[in-house]
CSV table of C-alpha atoms and ligand atoms in Angstrom, one decimal:
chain,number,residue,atom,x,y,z
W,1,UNK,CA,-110.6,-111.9,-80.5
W,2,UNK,CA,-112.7,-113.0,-83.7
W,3,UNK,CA,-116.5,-112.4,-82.8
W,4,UNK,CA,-119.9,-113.8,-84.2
W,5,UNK,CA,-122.6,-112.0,-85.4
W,6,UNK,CA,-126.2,-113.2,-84.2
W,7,UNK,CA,-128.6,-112.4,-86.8
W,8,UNK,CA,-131.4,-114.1,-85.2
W,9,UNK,CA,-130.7,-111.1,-82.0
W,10,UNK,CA,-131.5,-108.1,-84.1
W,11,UNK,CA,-135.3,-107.0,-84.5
W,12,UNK,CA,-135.4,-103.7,-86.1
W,13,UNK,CA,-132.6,-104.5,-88.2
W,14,UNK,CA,-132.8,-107.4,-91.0
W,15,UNK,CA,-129.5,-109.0,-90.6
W,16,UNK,CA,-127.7,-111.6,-93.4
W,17,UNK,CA,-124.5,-112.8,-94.4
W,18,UNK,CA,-123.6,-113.6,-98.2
W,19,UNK,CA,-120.7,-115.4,-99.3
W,20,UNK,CA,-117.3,-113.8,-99.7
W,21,UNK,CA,-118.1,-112.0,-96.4
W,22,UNK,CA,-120.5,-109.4,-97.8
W,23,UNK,CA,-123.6,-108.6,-95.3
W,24,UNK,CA,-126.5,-106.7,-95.6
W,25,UNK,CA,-127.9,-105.1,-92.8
W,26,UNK,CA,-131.6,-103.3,-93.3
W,27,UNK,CA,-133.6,-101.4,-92.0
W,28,UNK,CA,-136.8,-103.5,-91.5
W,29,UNK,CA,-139.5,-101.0,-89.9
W,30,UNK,CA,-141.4,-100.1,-93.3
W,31,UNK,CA,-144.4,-99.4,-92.2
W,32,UNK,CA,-142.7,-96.6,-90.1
W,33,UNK,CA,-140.6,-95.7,-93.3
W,34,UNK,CA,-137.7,-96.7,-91.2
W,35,UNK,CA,-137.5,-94.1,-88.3
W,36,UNK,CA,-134.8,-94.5,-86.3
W,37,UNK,CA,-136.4,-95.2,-82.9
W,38,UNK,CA,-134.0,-95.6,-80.0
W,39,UNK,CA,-133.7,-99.2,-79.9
W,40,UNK,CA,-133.0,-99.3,-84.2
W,41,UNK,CA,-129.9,-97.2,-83.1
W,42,UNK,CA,-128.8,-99.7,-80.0
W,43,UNK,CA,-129.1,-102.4,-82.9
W,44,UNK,CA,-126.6,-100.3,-85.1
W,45,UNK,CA,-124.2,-99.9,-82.0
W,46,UNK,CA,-124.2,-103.5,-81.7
W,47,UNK,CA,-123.9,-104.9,-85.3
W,48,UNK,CA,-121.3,-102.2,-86.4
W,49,UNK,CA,-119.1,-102.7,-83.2
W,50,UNK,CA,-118.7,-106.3,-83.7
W,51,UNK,CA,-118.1,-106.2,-87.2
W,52,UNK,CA,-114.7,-105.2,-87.8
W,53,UNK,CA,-114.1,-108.3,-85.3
W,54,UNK,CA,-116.6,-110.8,-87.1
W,55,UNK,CA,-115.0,-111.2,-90.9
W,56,UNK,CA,-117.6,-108.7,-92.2
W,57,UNK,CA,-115.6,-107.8,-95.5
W,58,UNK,CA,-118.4,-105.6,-96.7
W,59,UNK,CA,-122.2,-104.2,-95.9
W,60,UNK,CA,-124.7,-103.3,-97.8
W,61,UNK,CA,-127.0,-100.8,-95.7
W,62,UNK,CA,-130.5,-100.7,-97.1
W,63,UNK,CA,-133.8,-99.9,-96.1
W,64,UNK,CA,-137.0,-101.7,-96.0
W,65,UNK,CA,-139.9,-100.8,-98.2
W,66,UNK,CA,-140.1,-97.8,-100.1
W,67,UNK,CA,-138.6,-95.3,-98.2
W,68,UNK,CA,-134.9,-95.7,-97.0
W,69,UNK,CA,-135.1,-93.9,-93.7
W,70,UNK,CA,-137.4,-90.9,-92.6
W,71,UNK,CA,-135.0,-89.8,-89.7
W,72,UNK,CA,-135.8,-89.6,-85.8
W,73,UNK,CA,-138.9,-91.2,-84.9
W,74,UNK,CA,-140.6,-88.3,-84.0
W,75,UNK,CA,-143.4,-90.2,-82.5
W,76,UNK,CA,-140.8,-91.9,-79.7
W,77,UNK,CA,-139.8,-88.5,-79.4
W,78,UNK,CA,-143.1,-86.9,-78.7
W,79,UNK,CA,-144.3,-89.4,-76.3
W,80,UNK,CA,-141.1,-89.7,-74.2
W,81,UNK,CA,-141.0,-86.1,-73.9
W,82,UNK,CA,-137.6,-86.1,-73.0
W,83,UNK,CA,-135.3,-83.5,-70.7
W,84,UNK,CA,-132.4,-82.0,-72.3
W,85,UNK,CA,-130.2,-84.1,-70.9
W,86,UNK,CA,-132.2,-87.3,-72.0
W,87,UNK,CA,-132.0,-85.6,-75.5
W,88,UNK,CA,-128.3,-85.3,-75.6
W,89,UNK,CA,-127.5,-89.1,-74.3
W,90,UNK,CA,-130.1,-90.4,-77.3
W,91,UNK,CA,-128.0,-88.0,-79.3
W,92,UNK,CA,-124.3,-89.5,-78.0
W,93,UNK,CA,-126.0,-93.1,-78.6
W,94,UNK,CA,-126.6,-91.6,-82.6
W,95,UNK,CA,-122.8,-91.0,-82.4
W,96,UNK,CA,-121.9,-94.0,-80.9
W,97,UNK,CA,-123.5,-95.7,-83.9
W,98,UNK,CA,-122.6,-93.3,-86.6
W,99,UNK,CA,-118.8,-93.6,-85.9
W,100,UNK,CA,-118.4,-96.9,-85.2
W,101,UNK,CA,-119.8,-96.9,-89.1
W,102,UNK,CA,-117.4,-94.0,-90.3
W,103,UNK,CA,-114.3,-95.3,-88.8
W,104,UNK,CA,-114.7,-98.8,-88.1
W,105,UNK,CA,-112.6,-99.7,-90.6
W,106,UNK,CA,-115.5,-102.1,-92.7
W,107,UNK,CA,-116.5,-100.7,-96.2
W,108,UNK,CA,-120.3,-99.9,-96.0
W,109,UNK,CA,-122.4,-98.9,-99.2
W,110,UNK,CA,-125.9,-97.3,-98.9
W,111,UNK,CA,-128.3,-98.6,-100.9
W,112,UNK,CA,-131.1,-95.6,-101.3
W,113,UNK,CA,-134.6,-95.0,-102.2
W,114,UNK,CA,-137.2,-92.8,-101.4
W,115,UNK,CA,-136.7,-90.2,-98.6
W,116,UNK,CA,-133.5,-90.4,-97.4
W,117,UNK,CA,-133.8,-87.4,-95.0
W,118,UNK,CA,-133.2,-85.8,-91.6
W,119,UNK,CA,-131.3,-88.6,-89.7
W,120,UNK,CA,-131.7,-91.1,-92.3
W,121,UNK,CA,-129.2,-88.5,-94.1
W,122,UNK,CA,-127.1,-88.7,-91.2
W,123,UNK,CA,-127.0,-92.3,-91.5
W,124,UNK,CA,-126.4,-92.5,-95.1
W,125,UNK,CA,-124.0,-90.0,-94.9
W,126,UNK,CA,-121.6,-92.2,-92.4
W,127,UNK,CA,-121.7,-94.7,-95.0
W,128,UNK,CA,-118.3,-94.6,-97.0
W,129,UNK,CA,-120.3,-95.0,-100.7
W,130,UNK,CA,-123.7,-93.6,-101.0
W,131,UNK,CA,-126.6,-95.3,-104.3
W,132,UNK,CA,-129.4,-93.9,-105.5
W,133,UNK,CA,-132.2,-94.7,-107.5
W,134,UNK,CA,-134.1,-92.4,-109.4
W,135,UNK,CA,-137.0,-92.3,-106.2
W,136,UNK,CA,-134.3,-91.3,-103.8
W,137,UNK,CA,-134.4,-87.7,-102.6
W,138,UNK,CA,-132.7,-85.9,-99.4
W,139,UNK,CA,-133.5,-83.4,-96.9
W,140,UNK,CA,-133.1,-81.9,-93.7
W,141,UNK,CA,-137.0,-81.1,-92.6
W,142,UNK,CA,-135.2,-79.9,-88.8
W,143,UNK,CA,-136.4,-77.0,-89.3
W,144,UNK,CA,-139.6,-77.2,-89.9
W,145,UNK,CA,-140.0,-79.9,-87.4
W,146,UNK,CA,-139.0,-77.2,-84.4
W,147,UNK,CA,-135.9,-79.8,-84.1
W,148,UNK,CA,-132.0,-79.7,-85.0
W,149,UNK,CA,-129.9,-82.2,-86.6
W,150,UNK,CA,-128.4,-83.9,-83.6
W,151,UNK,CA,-126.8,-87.2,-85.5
W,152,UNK,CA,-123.6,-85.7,-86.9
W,153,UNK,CA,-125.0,-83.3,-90.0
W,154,UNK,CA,-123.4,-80.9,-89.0
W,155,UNK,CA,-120.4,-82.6,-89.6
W,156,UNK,CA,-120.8,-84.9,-92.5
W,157,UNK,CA,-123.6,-83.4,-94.4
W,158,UNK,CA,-122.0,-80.1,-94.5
W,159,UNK,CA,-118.5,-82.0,-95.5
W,160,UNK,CA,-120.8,-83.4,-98.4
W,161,UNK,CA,-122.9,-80.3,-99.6
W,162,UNK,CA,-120.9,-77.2,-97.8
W,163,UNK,CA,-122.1,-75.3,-95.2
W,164,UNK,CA,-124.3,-73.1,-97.1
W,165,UNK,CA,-126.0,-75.5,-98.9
W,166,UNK,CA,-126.4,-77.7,-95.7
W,167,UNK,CA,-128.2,-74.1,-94.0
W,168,UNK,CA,-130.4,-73.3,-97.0
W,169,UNK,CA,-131.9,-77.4,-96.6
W,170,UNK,CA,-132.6,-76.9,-93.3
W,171,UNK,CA,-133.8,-73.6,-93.3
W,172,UNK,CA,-135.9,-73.5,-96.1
W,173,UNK,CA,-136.7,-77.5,-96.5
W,174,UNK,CA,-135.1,-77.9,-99.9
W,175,UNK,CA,-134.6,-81.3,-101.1
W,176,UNK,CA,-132.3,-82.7,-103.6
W,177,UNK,CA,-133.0,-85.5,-106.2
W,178,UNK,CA,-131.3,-87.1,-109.1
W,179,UNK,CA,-128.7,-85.9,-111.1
W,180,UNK,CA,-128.4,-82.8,-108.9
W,181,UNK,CA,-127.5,-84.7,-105.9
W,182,UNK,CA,-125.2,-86.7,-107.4
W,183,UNK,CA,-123.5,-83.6,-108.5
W,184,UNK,CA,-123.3,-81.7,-105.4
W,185,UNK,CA,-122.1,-85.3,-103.3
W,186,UNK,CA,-124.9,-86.6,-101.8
W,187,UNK,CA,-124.6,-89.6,-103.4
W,188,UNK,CA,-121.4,-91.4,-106.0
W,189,UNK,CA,-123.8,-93.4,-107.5
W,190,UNK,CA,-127.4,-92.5,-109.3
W,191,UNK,CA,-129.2,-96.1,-111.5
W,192,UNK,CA,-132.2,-96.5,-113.3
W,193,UNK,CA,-133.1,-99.7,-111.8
W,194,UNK,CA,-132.4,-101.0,-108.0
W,195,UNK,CA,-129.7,-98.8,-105.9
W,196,UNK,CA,-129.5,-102.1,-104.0
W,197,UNK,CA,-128.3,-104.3,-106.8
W,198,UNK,CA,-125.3,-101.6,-107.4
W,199,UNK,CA,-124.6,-101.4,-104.0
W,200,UNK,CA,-124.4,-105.0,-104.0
W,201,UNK,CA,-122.2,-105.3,-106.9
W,202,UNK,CA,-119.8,-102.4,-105.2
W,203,UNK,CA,-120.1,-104.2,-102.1
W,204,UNK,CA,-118.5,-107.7,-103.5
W,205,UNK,CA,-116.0,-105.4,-105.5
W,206,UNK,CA,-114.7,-103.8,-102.4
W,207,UNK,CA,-114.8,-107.1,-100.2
W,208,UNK,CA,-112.0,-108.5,-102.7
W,209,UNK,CA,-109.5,-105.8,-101.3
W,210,UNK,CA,-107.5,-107.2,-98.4
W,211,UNK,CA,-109.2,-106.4,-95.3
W,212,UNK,CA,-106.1,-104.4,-93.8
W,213,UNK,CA,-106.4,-101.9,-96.8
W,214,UNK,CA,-110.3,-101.7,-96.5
W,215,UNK,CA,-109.7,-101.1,-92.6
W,216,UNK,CA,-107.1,-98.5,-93.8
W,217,UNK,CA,-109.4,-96.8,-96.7
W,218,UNK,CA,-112.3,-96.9,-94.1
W,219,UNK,CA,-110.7,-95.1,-91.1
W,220,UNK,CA,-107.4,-93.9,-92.3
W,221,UNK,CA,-109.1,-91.3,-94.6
W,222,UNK,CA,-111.8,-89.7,-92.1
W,223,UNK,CA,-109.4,-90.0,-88.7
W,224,UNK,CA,-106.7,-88.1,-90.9
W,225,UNK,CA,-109.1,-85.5,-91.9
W,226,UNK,CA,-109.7,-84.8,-88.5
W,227,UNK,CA,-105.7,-83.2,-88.0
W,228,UNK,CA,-103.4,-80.8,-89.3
W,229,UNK,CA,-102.2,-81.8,-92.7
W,230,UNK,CA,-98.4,-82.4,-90.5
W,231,UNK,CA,-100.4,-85.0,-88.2
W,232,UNK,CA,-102.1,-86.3,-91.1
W,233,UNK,CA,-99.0,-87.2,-93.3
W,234,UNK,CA,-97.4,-88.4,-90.6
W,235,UNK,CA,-100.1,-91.1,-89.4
W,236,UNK,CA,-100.5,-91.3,-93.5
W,237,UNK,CA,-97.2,-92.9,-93.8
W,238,UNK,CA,-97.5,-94.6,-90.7
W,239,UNK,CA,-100.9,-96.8,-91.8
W,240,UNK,CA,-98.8,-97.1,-95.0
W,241,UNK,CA,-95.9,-98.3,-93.4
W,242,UNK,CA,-98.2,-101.4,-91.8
W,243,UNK,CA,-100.5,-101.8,-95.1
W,244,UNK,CA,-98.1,-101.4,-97.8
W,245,UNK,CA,-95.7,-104.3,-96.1
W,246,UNK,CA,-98.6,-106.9,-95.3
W,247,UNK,CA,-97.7,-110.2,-95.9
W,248,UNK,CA,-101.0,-110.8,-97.8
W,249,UNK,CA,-100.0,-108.1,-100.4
W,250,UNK,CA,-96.9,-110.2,-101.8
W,251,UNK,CA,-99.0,-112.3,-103.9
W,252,UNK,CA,-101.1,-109.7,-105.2
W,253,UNK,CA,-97.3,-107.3,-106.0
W,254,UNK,CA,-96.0,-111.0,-107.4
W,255,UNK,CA,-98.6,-111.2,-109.5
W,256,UNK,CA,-98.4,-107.4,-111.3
W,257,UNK,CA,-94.3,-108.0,-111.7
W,258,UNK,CA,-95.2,-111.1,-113.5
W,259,UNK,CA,-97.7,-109.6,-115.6
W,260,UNK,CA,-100.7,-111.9,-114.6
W,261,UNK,CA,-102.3,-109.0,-112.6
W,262,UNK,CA,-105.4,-106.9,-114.5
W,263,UNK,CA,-104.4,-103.6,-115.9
W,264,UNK,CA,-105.8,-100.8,-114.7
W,265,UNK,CA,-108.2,-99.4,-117.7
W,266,UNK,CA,-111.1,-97.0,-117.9
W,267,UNK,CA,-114.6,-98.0,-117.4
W,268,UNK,CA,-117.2,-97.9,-120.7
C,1,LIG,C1,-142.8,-91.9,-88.7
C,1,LIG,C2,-141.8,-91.1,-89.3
C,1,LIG,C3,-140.9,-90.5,-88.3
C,1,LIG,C4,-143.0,-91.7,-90.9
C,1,LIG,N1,-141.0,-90.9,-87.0
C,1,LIG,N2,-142.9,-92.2,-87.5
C,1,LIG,N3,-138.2,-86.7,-90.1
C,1,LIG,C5,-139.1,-86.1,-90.8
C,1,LIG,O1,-139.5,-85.0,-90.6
C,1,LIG,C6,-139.8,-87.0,-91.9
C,1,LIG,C7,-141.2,-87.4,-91.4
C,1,LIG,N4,-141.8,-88.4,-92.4
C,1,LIG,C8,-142.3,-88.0,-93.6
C,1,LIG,O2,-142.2,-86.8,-94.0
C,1,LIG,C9,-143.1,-89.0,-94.3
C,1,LIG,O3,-143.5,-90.0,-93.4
C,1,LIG,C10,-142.2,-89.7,-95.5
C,1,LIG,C11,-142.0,-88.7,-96.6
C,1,LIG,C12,-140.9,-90.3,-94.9
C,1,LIG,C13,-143.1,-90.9,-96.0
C,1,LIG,O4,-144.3,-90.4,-96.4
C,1,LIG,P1,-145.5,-91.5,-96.6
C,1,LIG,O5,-146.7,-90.7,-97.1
C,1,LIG,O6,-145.0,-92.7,-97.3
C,1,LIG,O7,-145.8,-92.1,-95.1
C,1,LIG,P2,-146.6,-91.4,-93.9
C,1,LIG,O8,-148.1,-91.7,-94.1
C,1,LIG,O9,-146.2,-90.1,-93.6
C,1,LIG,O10,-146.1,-92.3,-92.6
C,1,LIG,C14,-146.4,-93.7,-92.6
C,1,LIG,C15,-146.2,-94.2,-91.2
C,1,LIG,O11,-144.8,-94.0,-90.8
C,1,LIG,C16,-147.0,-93.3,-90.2
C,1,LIG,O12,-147.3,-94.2,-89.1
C,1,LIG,P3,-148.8,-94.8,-88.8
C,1,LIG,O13,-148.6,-95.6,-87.6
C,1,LIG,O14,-149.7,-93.6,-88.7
C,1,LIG,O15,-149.0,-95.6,-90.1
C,1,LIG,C17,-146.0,-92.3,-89.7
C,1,LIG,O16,-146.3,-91.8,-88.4
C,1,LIG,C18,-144.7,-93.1,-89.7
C,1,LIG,N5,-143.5,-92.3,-89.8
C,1,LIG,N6,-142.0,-90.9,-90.6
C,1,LIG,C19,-142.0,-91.7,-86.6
C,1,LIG,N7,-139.8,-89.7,-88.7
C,1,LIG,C20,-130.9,-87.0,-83.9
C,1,LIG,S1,-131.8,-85.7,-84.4
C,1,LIG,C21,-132.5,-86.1,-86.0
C,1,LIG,C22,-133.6,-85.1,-86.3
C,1,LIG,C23,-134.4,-85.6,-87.5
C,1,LIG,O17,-134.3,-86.6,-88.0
C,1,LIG,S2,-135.7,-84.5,-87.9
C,1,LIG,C24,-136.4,-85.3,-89.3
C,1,LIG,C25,-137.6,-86.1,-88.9
């Protein structure tokens, strides 16, 4: 059942594993700011299919250069010239990838910079925890492109910013950047320095959890938005009836009866 990851069989993607089962998994096509050509996305599939099965406790998804990702690569796309139907499989193969992030079950903080826009905002925005540095800025340029968001927006972008706000980006090109996106939930995190260094440190944090909570946090939450609020209690208190019983948790409940567990306190 356990799996190993290959780094040395990814191209597009820059794969390596830390100790205490963090990875971080980049996006190495800087000089084309990271477009997500067709065989970037078959690398995602890959890597983010295995990983629940591989020990990956964490990921850190980053971007190479100075520019996290600038979306579909619109060259590929020009050149293959594809039919509808073409379209709609690269499309499925986006999903494919973008859910297997979303509900695999394996924390995954995005470390951001730069333009974050188009489909590189549909693949930040299947990450669970979202950083930004003070270059990062997000956008849908679909519109402007003669193009559509075809990589889950629609769904998770306008769960972030709301429907309206998601129109008025794609209609009109608005971007967002610091502070402001922050605010309306583009990102949880905005620092002055590297967004890669924070998403490291959350990443470690997080991969100190159990797994079986993290698969919980990391699937539970998004499957259960996806029913009624009666379907979603009940499959709330079923994932809580196999978590909150784990054998693994005993030491950690032990530990808080006998005092020897941190209190929880607010952050400076
Ligand atoms: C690309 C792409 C790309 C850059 N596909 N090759 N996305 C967009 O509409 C965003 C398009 N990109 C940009 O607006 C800019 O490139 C950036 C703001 C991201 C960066 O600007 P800059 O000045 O640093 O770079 P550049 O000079 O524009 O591009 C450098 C190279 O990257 C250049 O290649 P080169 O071979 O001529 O050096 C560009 O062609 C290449 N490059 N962006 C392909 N996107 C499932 S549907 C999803 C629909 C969408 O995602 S629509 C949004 C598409």
């Amino acid at each position: 059942m356990k799996q190993q990851i290959d780094p040395s069989r990814f191209q597009n993607l820059s794969i390596e594993a830390q100790e205490g089962g963090v990875w971080v998994v980049t996006l190495n096509r800087p000089t084309k700011r990271n477009a997500l050509d067709i065989a970037t996305i078959e690398e995602l599939v890959d890597f983010f299919s295995i990983a629940p099965r591989a020990d990956v406790r964490a990921v850190v998804l980053s971007g190479a250069g100075d520019h996290f990702c600038a979306g579909l690569d619109l060259i590929e796309h020009h050149h293959e010239d594809r039919s509808p139907a073409d379209f709609m499989h690269v499309c499925l193969r986006w999903h494919e990838a973008f859910n297997k992030m979303e509900y695999g079950g394996v924390p995954i903080i995005a470390a951001l910079q730069g333009a974050v826009v188009g489909g590189g905002l549909e693949l930040a925005s299947s990450a669970h925890i979202r950083v930004m540095d003070r270059s990062a800025y997000f956008g849908l340029p679909e519109g402007q492109r003669g193009l559509f968001t075809g990589g889950g927006a629609t769904i998770r972008v306008s769960d972030l910013v709301g429907k309206s706000r998601m129109i008025d980006m794609m209609l009109t090109g608005r971007t967002y950047k610091g502070q402001a996106a922050v605010d309306l939930g583009l990102a949880q995190y905005i620092v002055d320095g590297s967004s890669f260094e924070k998403a490291l440190e959350l990443a470690h944090r997080a991969a100190q959890n159990l797994p079986l909570s993290n698969f919980a946090i990391c699937s539970a939450v998004s499957h259960m938005q996806n029913m009624s609020a009666m379907d979603a209690a009940y499959a709330e208190a079923v994932v809580a009836g196999v978590v909150n019983t784990q054998p693994d948790a005993r030491e950690r409940l032990a530990a808080f009866a006998d005092k020897s567990a941190a209190r929880i306190r607010p952050e400076d």
